[in-house]
XYZ file of C-alpha atoms in Angstrom:
746
model
C 1.354 121.173 53.450
C -1.747 121.876 55.795
C -2.885 125.317 56.155
C -2.643 126.419 59.178
C 1.524 126.245 58.446
C 3.056 130.011 58.176
C 4.542 131.403 55.206
C 7.968 131.094 56.769
C 7.294 127.799 57.142
C 6.551 127.654 53.591
C 9.750 128.843 52.647
C 12.192 127.069 54.669
C 10.493 123.864 53.443
C 11.117 125.089 50.333
C 13.834 126.197 50.709
C 16.053 122.852 52.292
C 13.454 121.223 49.267
C 15.519 123.714 46.846
C 18.933 121.909 48.746
C 18.640 118.654 47.928
C 16.717 118.425 44.584
C 20.371 120.456 44.084
C 22.243 117.906 45.497
C 20.521 114.692 43.712
C 20.360 117.071 39.701
C 24.375 116.853 40.049
C 24.146 113.134 41.226
C 21.845 112.380 38.293
C 23.673 114.141 36.189
C 26.872 112.067 37.369
C 25.073 108.803 36.267
C 23.494 109.889 32.498
C 27.477 110.807 32.840
C 29.616 107.672 33.596
C 26.071 105.934 32.055
C 27.591 106.955 29.132
C 31.020 105.996 29.779
C 30.292 102.910 30.138
C 28.478 102.197 26.789
C 31.855 103.686 25.148
C 33.601 100.872 27.102
C 31.136 98.367 25.552
C 31.083 99.480 21.840
C 35.173 100.202 22.357
C 35.291 97.119 23.547
C 33.590 95.403 20.490
C 34.700 97.026 17.865
C 38.531 97.215 19.277
C 38.111 92.780 20.097
C 36.123 90.894 16.608
C 37.224 89.067 14.419
C 35.936 88.027 11.168
C 37.393 84.718 12.057
C 39.763 85.301 8.056
C 42.673 82.250 9.372
C 44.226 80.751 12.121
C 43.743 82.436 14.901
C 47.680 83.478 17.084
C 47.743 83.511 20.165
C 46.842 87.597 20.781
C 44.423 86.727 19.396
C 42.298 84.580 21.101
C 43.627 86.604 24.558
C 42.128 89.535 22.858
C 38.943 87.413 22.318
C 39.235 87.350 26.102
C 39.763 90.730 27.467
C 37.095 91.515 25.162
C 34.476 89.966 26.330
C 35.985 90.596 30.184
C 35.153 94.666 28.994
C 31.994 93.822 27.456
C 30.986 91.836 30.781
C 31.855 94.908 33.290
C 30.468 97.236 31.080
C 28.041 95.326 30.619
C 26.497 94.720 34.830
C 27.220 98.547 35.387
C 24.903 99.724 32.524
C 22.207 97.094 34.407
C 23.098 98.537 37.872
C 22.836 102.087 36.743
C 19.546 101.641 34.353
C 18.356 100.302 37.509
C 19.278 102.135 39.902
C 17.434 105.446 38.960
C 14.195 105.647 41.448
C 14.684 106.283 44.948
C 18.570 106.845 44.098
C 18.661 108.925 47.392
C 16.629 109.243 50.689
C 18.561 109.880 53.441
C 21.511 112.821 54.721
C 23.435 113.286 57.454
C 24.389 116.045 59.376
C 27.424 116.211 61.534
C 27.695 118.397 65.441
C 31.693 117.890 64.016
C 31.398 121.536 61.482
C 34.214 120.460 60.242
C 32.425 117.216 58.906
C 31.446 117.062 55.219
C 27.701 115.890 55.765
C 26.669 112.568 54.336
C 23.899 111.143 51.579
C 22.849 108.228 51.998
C 21.353 105.721 48.886
C 21.261 102.319 47.283
C 24.523 102.551 45.382
C 28.244 104.425 46.121
C 28.497 106.843 43.771
C 31.727 109.937 43.179
C 32.849 111.884 40.916
C 35.135 112.287 39.259
C 37.377 113.624 42.108
C 37.057 110.000 43.423
C 34.677 112.519 46.292
C 31.690 110.848 47.511
C 28.637 112.180 45.718
C 25.966 109.104 47.835
C 27.707 106.325 49.916
C 26.225 103.133 49.707
C 23.237 101.646 52.849
C 25.578 99.453 53.486
C 28.949 101.222 53.366
C 30.563 101.054 57.203
C 30.473 105.124 57.200
C 26.236 104.439 56.124
C 26.229 102.782 59.899
C 25.243 105.797 61.453
C 22.248 106.968 59.754
C 20.142 103.241 61.174
C 22.137 103.338 65.018
C 21.836 106.809 65.878
C 19.763 107.902 68.072
C 18.895 110.843 70.770
C 20.282 108.817 73.657
C 23.369 108.276 71.020
C 23.567 110.258 68.430
C 27.488 108.992 67.269
C 28.461 112.667 65.978
C 25.215 112.708 64.495
C 22.825 116.381 63.825
C 20.123 115.797 62.433
C 19.157 112.071 60.385
C 16.308 113.356 57.232
C 15.121 110.718 54.813
C 14.907 111.678 51.285
C 11.127 110.777 49.366
C 11.915 110.642 45.742
C 10.193 110.222 43.071
C 12.817 108.794 39.700
C 14.615 112.630 40.212
C 12.473 114.589 41.962
C 12.546 115.398 45.882
C 8.877 115.114 46.188
C 8.969 115.385 50.163
C 11.412 115.426 53.219
C 11.376 114.188 56.511
C 13.250 115.154 60.046
C 14.973 113.667 63.018
C 17.073 116.256 65.075
C 18.482 113.663 67.551
C 21.541 116.131 69.474
C 19.550 119.354 70.121
C 21.929 121.078 71.996
C 23.860 120.976 69.302
C 21.977 121.264 66.673
C 20.433 124.341 67.481
C 20.873 125.834 63.223
C 19.031 123.240 61.811
C 15.539 123.638 60.556
C 13.832 120.536 61.283
C 10.659 119.414 58.355
C 8.033 116.929 59.376
C 7.065 114.203 61.867
C 10.487 111.956 61.203
C 10.522 109.029 58.396
C 9.302 106.023 60.733
C 5.620 107.611 60.950
C 5.016 109.186 57.779
C 6.522 105.455 55.563
C 4.286 103.633 58.522
C 1.451 106.261 57.704
C 1.367 105.127 54.189
C -0.695 102.609 52.470
C 0.330 99.526 51.342
C 1.131 97.648 47.817
C 1.063 94.236 46.078
C 4.502 94.632 46.877
C 6.321 94.251 49.318
C 8.364 98.515 50.373
C 11.882 97.931 50.931
C 12.202 100.249 54.625
C 16.277 101.038 53.737
C 15.275 105.234 54.369
C 13.829 102.845 57.471
C 16.373 101.397 58.946
C 15.239 100.942 63.257
C 18.592 100.306 65.371
C 17.830 96.380 66.755
C 17.291 95.153 62.971
C 19.917 97.235 61.445
C 22.047 95.092 64.048
C 20.203 91.677 63.180
C 21.450 93.148 58.703
C 24.915 94.408 59.408
C 25.903 91.070 62.094
C 28.503 88.244 61.020
C 27.620 86.482 58.200
C 29.115 82.655 59.752
C 26.836 80.080 61.111
C 23.263 80.439 62.086
C 21.950 84.499 62.978
C 18.555 84.008 63.921
C 16.250 87.020 63.348
C 12.313 86.553 65.935
C 9.448 88.568 66.687
C 5.810 88.795 66.516
C 4.152 89.458 63.798
C 4.690 93.462 62.067
C 8.424 93.414 63.752
C 9.751 93.707 60.572
C 11.595 90.078 60.825
C 10.768 89.094 56.842
C 12.416 92.779 55.233
C 15.127 92.826 58.090
C 15.956 89.181 56.373
C 16.176 90.525 52.314
C 18.185 94.064 53.190
C 20.671 91.383 55.531
C 20.971 89.250 52.065
C 21.690 92.353 49.848
C 24.503 93.670 52.902
C 26.023 90.128 53.291
C 26.084 89.870 49.502
C 27.490 93.933 49.624
C 29.881 92.919 52.088
C 31.366 89.690 50.636
C 30.569 89.662 46.865
C 33.055 86.953 46.096
C 32.196 84.579 48.878
C 27.524 85.085 47.659
C 28.113 85.378 44.358
C 30.046 82.573 44.084
C 28.151 80.178 45.688
C 25.059 82.038 45.807
C 22.101 82.720 48.016
C 18.669 81.140 48.183
C 15.809 82.194 49.094
C 13.214 79.969 51.342
C 9.318 81.535 52.157
C 6.064 79.447 52.797
C 4.074 80.073 49.750
C 5.238 80.947 45.456
C 2.354 83.812 46.618
C 4.474 85.767 49.644
C 7.305 84.758 46.837
C 5.456 87.182 44.137
C 4.772 89.695 47.366
C 8.682 89.619 48.634
C 10.122 89.520 44.824
C 11.390 93.534 43.591
C 13.045 94.595 47.276
C 16.234 92.936 46.120
C 16.110 94.241 43.048
C 15.447 97.375 44.677
C 18.549 96.940 46.697
C 20.837 96.340 43.762
C 21.409 92.316 44.575
C 19.924 89.909 42.349
C 22.320 87.664 43.000
C 19.254 85.465 44.851
C 17.329 82.627 44.294
C 13.778 82.779 45.163
C 11.923 79.300 46.582
C 9.202 78.822 47.572
C 9.218 75.037 50.061
C 6.852 73.653 47.528
C 9.555 75.035 44.336
C 12.541 73.944 46.753
C 13.694 70.688 45.803
C 12.538 71.650 41.350
C 16.349 71.305 40.998
C 15.568 66.790 41.709
C 12.613 66.611 40.903
C 12.023 69.481 38.191
C 8.664 70.073 39.214
C 6.750 72.178 42.392
C 3.255 73.073 43.489
C 1.390 74.846 45.892
C -1.347 72.446 45.920
C -1.098 72.438 50.450
C -1.854 68.852 52.969
C -5.461 69.201 55.063
C -4.030 69.790 58.493
C -3.765 66.052 59.828
C -2.387 65.368 56.555
C -0.086 67.389 56.461
C 1.695 66.766 59.742
C 2.224 63.831 59.530
C 3.730 64.080 56.104
C 6.163 66.131 58.394
C 7.065 63.659 61.059
C 10.517 62.564 61.255
C 7.868 58.893 61.693
C 8.158 59.544 58.090
C 11.599 57.953 57.631
C 11.775 54.558 58.507
C 8.473 54.494 55.717
C 10.545 55.866 53.169
C 13.642 53.763 53.185
C 10.992 50.293 53.537
C 8.685 51.714 50.966
C 12.254 51.766 49.643
C 13.652 48.307 50.434
C 10.225 46.078 49.724
C 11.103 44.855 45.360
C 8.282 46.676 43.454
C 7.244 43.216 42.543
C 3.946 41.880 44.071
C 3.334 38.960 45.996
C 6.533 36.256 46.594
C 9.421 35.854 43.875
C 11.753 33.621 43.826
C 14.639 33.057 41.354
C 15.252 30.228 38.583
C 18.251 29.764 36.648
C 19.170 26.654 34.639
C 22.777 25.708 34.529
C 24.171 22.525 32.590
C 21.048 20.683 33.040
C 20.933 21.413 37.363
C 18.268 24.283 38.395
C 19.203 26.869 41.369
C 16.792 28.533 42.645
C 17.300 31.425 45.319
C 13.091 32.029 47.294
C 11.938 35.370 48.445
C 13.911 35.290 52.203
C 17.470 34.979 50.703
C 16.647 37.470 48.468
C 15.066 40.318 50.338
C 19.016 39.129 52.875
C 20.297 40.282 49.977
C 18.915 43.029 48.415
C 18.968 44.251 52.268
C 22.631 43.339 53.404
C 23.139 45.722 48.793
C 21.236 48.673 50.073
C 23.048 48.733 53.498
C 25.694 49.938 51.308
C 24.473 51.379 47.983
C 22.480 54.030 46.407
C 18.610 51.632 44.396
C 19.613 53.490 41.534
C 23.279 53.078 42.344
C 23.795 48.950 43.213
C 22.427 47.399 40.303
C 25.824 46.118 39.431
C 26.177 45.023 43.347
C 22.860 43.820 43.571
C 24.163 41.181 40.247
C 27.753 39.906 42.037
C 24.944 38.865 44.898
C 22.413 37.323 43.518
C 25.367 35.523 41.502
C 27.582 34.727 44.630
C 24.253 33.183 46.089
C 23.574 30.875 43.091
C 27.130 29.526 42.863
C 26.842 29.060 46.326
C 23.771 26.201 45.405
C 26.029 25.203 42.982
C 27.465 21.614 44.871
C 31.136 21.363 43.683
C 31.350 18.516 42.949
C 29.167 19.678 39.493
C 31.118 21.361 38.989
C 34.402 19.786 38.931
C 32.850 17.192 37.135
C 30.750 20.262 34.592
C 34.578 21.382 34.157
C 32.278 24.741 34.917
C 34.536 27.665 36.052
C 33.230 30.793 38.288
C 33.077 33.080 35.063
C 31.740 30.638 32.688
C 28.931 30.497 35.736
C 28.269 33.874 35.605
C 28.155 34.736 31.709
C 25.887 30.941 30.960
C 23.161 32.386 34.453
C 23.266 36.739 32.875
C 22.497 35.658 30.012
C 19.225 33.567 30.319
C 15.923 35.356 29.704
C 14.669 34.674 33.156
C 16.767 36.219 34.695
C 17.015 39.383 32.691
C 13.503 39.038 33.378
C 13.328 38.967 36.916
C 16.545 41.457 37.559
C 14.623 44.310 35.674
C 11.973 43.734 37.871
C 12.924 43.090 40.912
C 15.736 45.615 40.504
C 14.302 48.264 38.454
C 15.537 51.749 37.591
C 13.583 53.430 40.559
C 12.274 57.431 40.947
C 11.282 59.020 43.908
C 6.811 59.474 42.554
C 7.332 55.609 41.694
C 8.079 54.933 45.875
C 6.182 57.515 47.121
C 3.251 56.107 45.518
C 2.891 53.140 46.534
C 2.302 54.283 49.611
C -1.425 55.380 48.740
C -1.851 51.573 49.055
C -2.822 50.260 52.582
C -1.632 46.984 52.329
C 1.961 47.361 52.116
C 1.039 51.184 53.963
C 0.616 48.775 57.092
C 3.461 46.376 55.628
C 5.301 50.016 55.953
C 4.911 51.740 59.419
C 2.952 49.362 61.446
C 5.261 50.382 63.565
C 5.069 53.908 63.544
C 2.091 55.252 62.201
C -1.601 53.840 64.037
C -4.215 52.409 62.313
C -5.688 55.948 61.847
C -2.464 58.294 60.823
C -2.569 55.439 58.100
C -5.559 55.966 56.735
C -5.077 59.517 56.972
C -1.913 59.042 55.039
C -2.815 56.802 52.262
C -5.751 59.426 51.239
C -3.611 61.441 51.511
C -2.294 60.042 48.724
C -4.995 58.569 46.533
C -3.852 60.827 43.361
C -0.920 58.797 42.782
C -2.334 55.521 42.851
C -2.218 55.165 39.405
C 0.838 56.892 38.786
C 3.134 55.466 35.935
C 7.061 56.523 35.738
C 8.281 57.548 32.077
C 4.767 59.257 31.504
C 5.372 62.704 32.547
C 2.264 63.400 34.054
C 2.985 63.890 37.151
C 0.310 63.441 40.143
C -1.448 66.448 42.360
C 1.256 65.954 44.508
C 1.294 67.793 47.571
C 4.360 70.742 49.772
C 4.058 67.754 52.491
C 4.383 65.592 49.297
C 7.250 67.558 48.137
C 9.636 66.701 51.490
C 9.017 63.170 51.193
C 9.771 62.881 46.803
C 12.484 65.116 48.213
C 13.956 62.230 50.504
C 13.363 59.427 48.257
C 15.979 60.980 45.560
C 18.406 61.115 47.968
C 17.632 57.596 49.912
C 17.834 55.307 45.642
C 20.512 58.064 44.610
C 20.464 59.459 40.313
C 18.894 57.115 37.600
C 22.709 55.678 36.065
C 23.906 57.122 32.822
C 23.769 55.729 30.144
C 26.224 55.640 27.493
C 25.543 56.658 24.091
C 26.512 54.602 21.300
C 26.616 57.276 18.234
C 25.481 55.234 14.596
C 27.869 54.795 12.312
C 28.200 56.781 8.855
C 27.773 55.977 4.985
C 29.150 57.826 2.719
C 28.018 57.417 -0.262
C 29.954 54.817 -2.148
C 29.178 52.602 0.706
C 33.097 52.589 2.557
C 31.557 52.657 6.749
C 33.727 54.970 8.891
C 33.139 54.883 13.108
C 33.356 59.016 13.640
C 34.155 62.263 11.711
C 35.752 65.234 13.438
C 35.980 68.288 13.170
C 37.703 71.467 14.256
C 34.358 72.791 16.462
C 34.677 68.730 17.875
C 37.772 68.943 19.107
C 36.771 72.971 20.470
C 34.169 70.933 22.275
C 34.121 70.869 25.853
C 34.395 66.239 26.682
C 34.695 66.146 29.872
C 31.909 63.528 31.715
C 29.399 64.779 33.644
C 29.600 63.058 36.857
C 27.587 59.874 37.589
C 26.626 60.037 40.975
C 25.797 64.321 41.117
C 22.389 63.847 42.259
C 21.140 67.715 40.296
C 21.139 69.048 44.415
C 21.707 72.875 43.854
C 23.787 74.184 47.573
C 24.151 77.562 47.342
C 26.583 79.612 49.918
C 23.489 81.260 52.553
C 19.968 80.239 53.617
C 17.574 82.941 54.128
C 14.610 80.644 55.927
C 12.034 83.234 56.232
C 8.835 82.071 58.031
C 10.791 78.919 59.480
C 8.893 77.707 62.699
C 6.790 76.290 59.443
C 9.081 73.914 58.339
C 8.059 71.256 58.526
C 11.112 68.648 60.642
C 11.584 66.376 56.756
C 11.207 69.914 55.157
C 14.474 70.771 56.958
C 15.699 67.561 55.914
C 15.512 69.192 52.446
C 16.663 72.457 53.146
C 19.761 71.814 54.998
C 20.663 68.985 51.122
C 20.812 72.840 49.855
C 23.237 74.605 52.149
C 25.836 71.982 53.797
C 28.376 73.961 53.555
C 26.519 77.333 54.403
C 25.819 80.112 56.176
C 22.389 81.145 57.647
C 19.586 83.376 58.315
C 16.838 82.209 60.032
C 13.531 83.950 60.381
C 10.628 83.437 62.576
C 8.397 83.512 65.750
C 7.094 80.284 67.345
C 3.009 81.432 68.077
C 3.249 82.246 65.046
C 3.644 78.499 63.906
C 1.587 76.053 61.967
C 3.210 73.462 62.296
C 2.851 72.101 66.307
C 4.788 69.667 67.571
C 7.854 71.975 68.272
C 9.486 69.369 69.737
C 10.211 67.559 66.556
C 10.790 71.859 65.364
C 13.523 72.049 68.230
C 14.825 69.661 67.855
C 15.442 70.013 63.578
C 17.286 73.755 64.415
C 19.080 72.796 67.539
C 20.386 70.113 64.296
C 21.159 72.146 61.716
C 23.008 74.681 64.761
C 25.158 72.115 66.131
C 28.051 73.520 67.684
C 28.622 76.338 64.810
C 28.462 80.526 65.363
C 25.307 81.119 66.146
C 23.443 84.546 67.305
C 19.707 84.784 68.237
C 18.682 89.076 67.649
C 14.798 89.766 68.998
C 12.370 91.842 67.098
C 10.264 93.320 69.622
C 8.455 96.211 68.110
C 5.560 96.587 65.792
C 5.485 98.325 62.429
C 2.399 96.735 61.221
C 0.080 96.250 62.987
C -1.555 99.178 65.596
C -2.210 98.661 69.331
C -5.707 98.296 69.471
C -5.411 95.871 66.550
C -2.858 94.310 68.757
C -4.235 93.834 72.119
C -6.719 91.626 70.178
C -4.253 90.031 68.889
C -2.329 88.991 71.275
C -5.226 88.665 74.170
C -6.114 85.718 71.396
C -2.775 83.921 71.343
C -1.491 84.548 75.107
C -4.655 82.261 76.004
C -3.748 79.575 73.683
C 0.132 79.947 74.025
C 1.366 81.633 76.786
C 4.894 81.942 76.042
C 4.308 84.071 72.671
C 6.503 87.386 72.139
C 3.841 89.970 71.459
C 4.993 93.169 70.087
C 4.806 96.498 70.739
C 2.796 99.528 68.368
C 4.423 102.112 68.173
C 1.111 103.637 67.698
C -2.472 103.747 66.788
C -5.081 105.074 65.355
C -8.511 104.806 67.174
C -9.869 102.540 66.130
C -11.119 99.521 67.849
C -11.333 95.943 65.702
C -15.834 94.814 64.834
C -16.802 91.865 65.587
C -19.071 90.737 63.022
C -21.253 88.016 64.269
C -24.236 86.734 60.730
C -26.322 83.724 60.251
C -24.407 81.804 57.243
C -26.647 82.592 54.456
C -26.029 85.884 54.843
C -22.561 85.858 54.900
C -22.193 87.586 51.520
C -24.901 90.102 51.793
C -22.278 91.284 54.734
C -18.998 90.359 53.624
C -20.083 92.666 50.340
C -21.418 95.336 52.906
C -18.043 95.482 55.188
C -16.180 95.679 51.516
C -17.168 98.492 50.804
C -17.166 100.371 53.839
C -14.008 99.202 53.910
C -13.305 100.412 50.333
C -13.726 104.085 51.115
C -11.848 103.566 54.459
C -8.256 102.665 53.119
C -6.640 103.751 50.428
C -4.468 101.364 49.695
C -5.530 96.911 50.190
C -7.982 95.005 51.259
C -7.436 91.337 52.397
C -10.385 88.789 52.572
C -8.913 85.915 54.691
C -10.212 82.526 55.651
C -9.948 79.152 56.276
C -9.432 77.028 52.840
C -12.575 75.315 53.063
C -13.604 78.656 52.561
C -12.073 79.839 50.008
C -13.958 79.030 46.679
C -17.299 80.169 47.748
C -15.405 82.360 48.859
C -13.637 83.783 45.946
C -17.194 83.515 43.995
C -19.208 85.176 45.776
C -16.183 88.464 45.380
C -16.832 87.842 41.790
C -20.030 88.837 41.816
C -20.106 91.444 44.196
C -21.094 94.323 42.415
C -18.029 95.732 43.018
C -16.718 99.553 42.689
C -13.661 98.582 40.148
C -10.975 100.783 41.534
C -12.439 98.787 45.031
C -11.595 95.183 43.898
C -8.374 95.961 42.171
C -6.904 96.207 45.956
C -9.013 92.734 46.838
C -7.659 89.694 47.576
C -9.142 86.514 48.789
C -6.657 85.126 50.413
C -6.318 80.725 52.947
C -4.855 81.412 56.595
C -2.161 80.133 55.031
C -1.051 81.586 52.223
C -1.888 84.658 54.175
C 1.849 84.819 55.926
C 4.433 86.896 55.869
C 1.905 89.362 54.189
C 0.605 92.620 54.986
C -2.705 95.338 54.281
C -4.053 98.699 54.802
C -7.186 96.114 55.858
C -8.249 93.010 57.176
C -11.673 90.524 56.396
C -11.893 87.340 59.115
C -14.490 84.993 57.606
C -15.850 82.056 59.699
C -12.374 82.460 62.694
C -13.346 79.172 64.088
C -13.170 77.652 60.942
C -9.363 78.683 59.946
C -8.921 77.406 63.964
C -10.037 73.562 62.976
C -8.803 73.902 59.432
C -5.188 74.405 59.198
C -1.840 72.448 61.636
C -1.217 75.202 63.894
C -4.801 75.893 64.377
C -5.089 79.281 67.745
C -1.363 80.333 65.690
C -2.562 80.292 61.959
C -5.294 82.976 63.416
C -2.809 84.918 65.117
C -1.226 85.129 61.930
C -4.549 86.434 60.166
C -5.526 88.488 62.536
C -2.567 90.753 62.625
C -2.578 91.144 58.958
C -3.916 94.630 58.652
C -2.219 97.735 59.072
C -5.825 99.955 59.728
C -8.276 98.715 60.063
C -9.712 94.776 61.080
C -12.859 92.774 60.432
C -14.521 90.004 62.197
C -16.715 88.003 60.744
C -18.634 84.664 62.994
C -20.971 82.009 61.596
C -23.354 80.170 62.801
C -26.678 81.211 64.588
C -25.473 84.598 64.133
C -23.847 84.056 67.763
C -19.653 85.144 68.735
C -17.407 82.767 68.060
C -15.484 80.002 70.039
C -12.045 81.928 69.626
C -13.411 85.481 71.636
C -13.989 83.178 74.495
C -9.707 84.605 74.774
C -11.390 87.772 75.099
C -13.760 88.223 77.754
């Protein structure tokens, strides 16, 4: 406590802390009892239903085994929740103007005593809504809202909000309010949940209906991401059966971002969620992912819907090079199908079949075309039936060799690698991409030029490539499942048997897998963060993961790294369709102080006048520092700024730069003589990697390079400028004069 506080204030605080500690102690005593009870259930069920299988299993025994497994599963699940929720379990309390209404404690998990009376109400329950919705204008019967900050099971601080002064005269009010106290805390390497400080406009988005599409929009620092994660936890709580059965998928821009948010949902008691970056989204089908990012121009081309006809033509084009033809001999008659005829057959088959499932149809079309070539009088003369004709044709080595070359099993990687060939790309894309765009696309795929299918080696695919590969996987279909023939078994006396059947074999599930299973894992609810960056091709990839899903989309067009707004809006309209939808706009910036937001707002509105610039709730009294240094003085200047910021802020420090400068900045930082404590708090990221992250202080290096080297240009710089919660420093490089980006500040 500060020296200015009177002894009476200290006594009041100590008294209130003691009251809250007593209740928290009661909760933890009950949890200890409940945990022990769950362990006993688990142990008893194991002992009761164990069997040594010394004799034949009776029907009642199998029932008992099922019951044992059910008991053990439920006990283990409860234990996992109890073990996970001991830190900060209780975080809120509501006092009501109605003296007959009991106070309510709010927490991460609902807890009841032996008489089924609530000790803690789950924050997602309807009874907890007033904790987030009540305001001074509409107190909802609440006189005081109290937020408890706990360290393990110890109450360390209290923050009160008085909502109804007329009916709260006897209630002590402690602290400056939970929200402002939370905003001043230093940032760490992981996102914290805001379950104790959710604001009313955020709570409305969190508790919105699950059906259809929910859009959460707002400028930087408005809490879009963390609100969306709390919404996922709320949906899992409210619609448990539907959401757990189908699964919830959370998609973010980068692996770094996913690492940053990965502890939020487990901290809220939910682990039935799959987290994937866009570059990892198609790993269910492809078996791999990536984090590598293309340069701006290549990423824009690959993200455009113009790639669809290019990919289709790449699938339709035979994998063999040059003009090919099929020649077979039937009873001395030479039958030939020329390249044009083969192309017509190929197009007809692929118009109604996926390539990897179309080989039987292709063979039938070939034999039909060859049969049509055989004169009817010769067929009659040779007494040649169609069945015999087909056997003669398909048994020829020349036919088999042709078919294997003309209609091989395709892989998405092999097809996409073909676009690295300028000649083939010109054939596939001459109508949709100009010469410069084809050159950029071919160069960006040069790494795949020597790709050899089946080697287990994958080219260095980019994030934008993943959507193209997933599209190709959908076009060509899965490879056919080959029927494996079990080898015969030979006994010692030489007797041959085809199969030895055991009881284990009889109990094994022998149901065949669906040969048309494409491997795509679908979900009941899909949450997409930084949705404004999702390209049209990536939207197609996403929709395949949630064809029957409800959706939560989080984004801000002013922060988009994909600059084609028309294509993005069309993709969004296609997703929403005519289904139910709702939009929530978050208008308050809780991250960036007013000094930083004023500067960033001027930058973005000069380029994008429609930007939704939020209003900051606080000021620090410290303006951003705008530096200009010669390029060769960057290491010295950077070291000095990092050292100063290390003294000024307690939490994380980020150096943000363009991708082209990332390596040199990282090496410079590695060679700096920094204090170990400062180095541990320092991170180097590209402007795109910084999306969704926040730091106590940020140094934006060479802003003009960020504008020039990233899709979205000035909008990505806007992202970089709005990452810090306390201090912002920019460093322009060149001849010491301000960068071009600063023209918007004049």
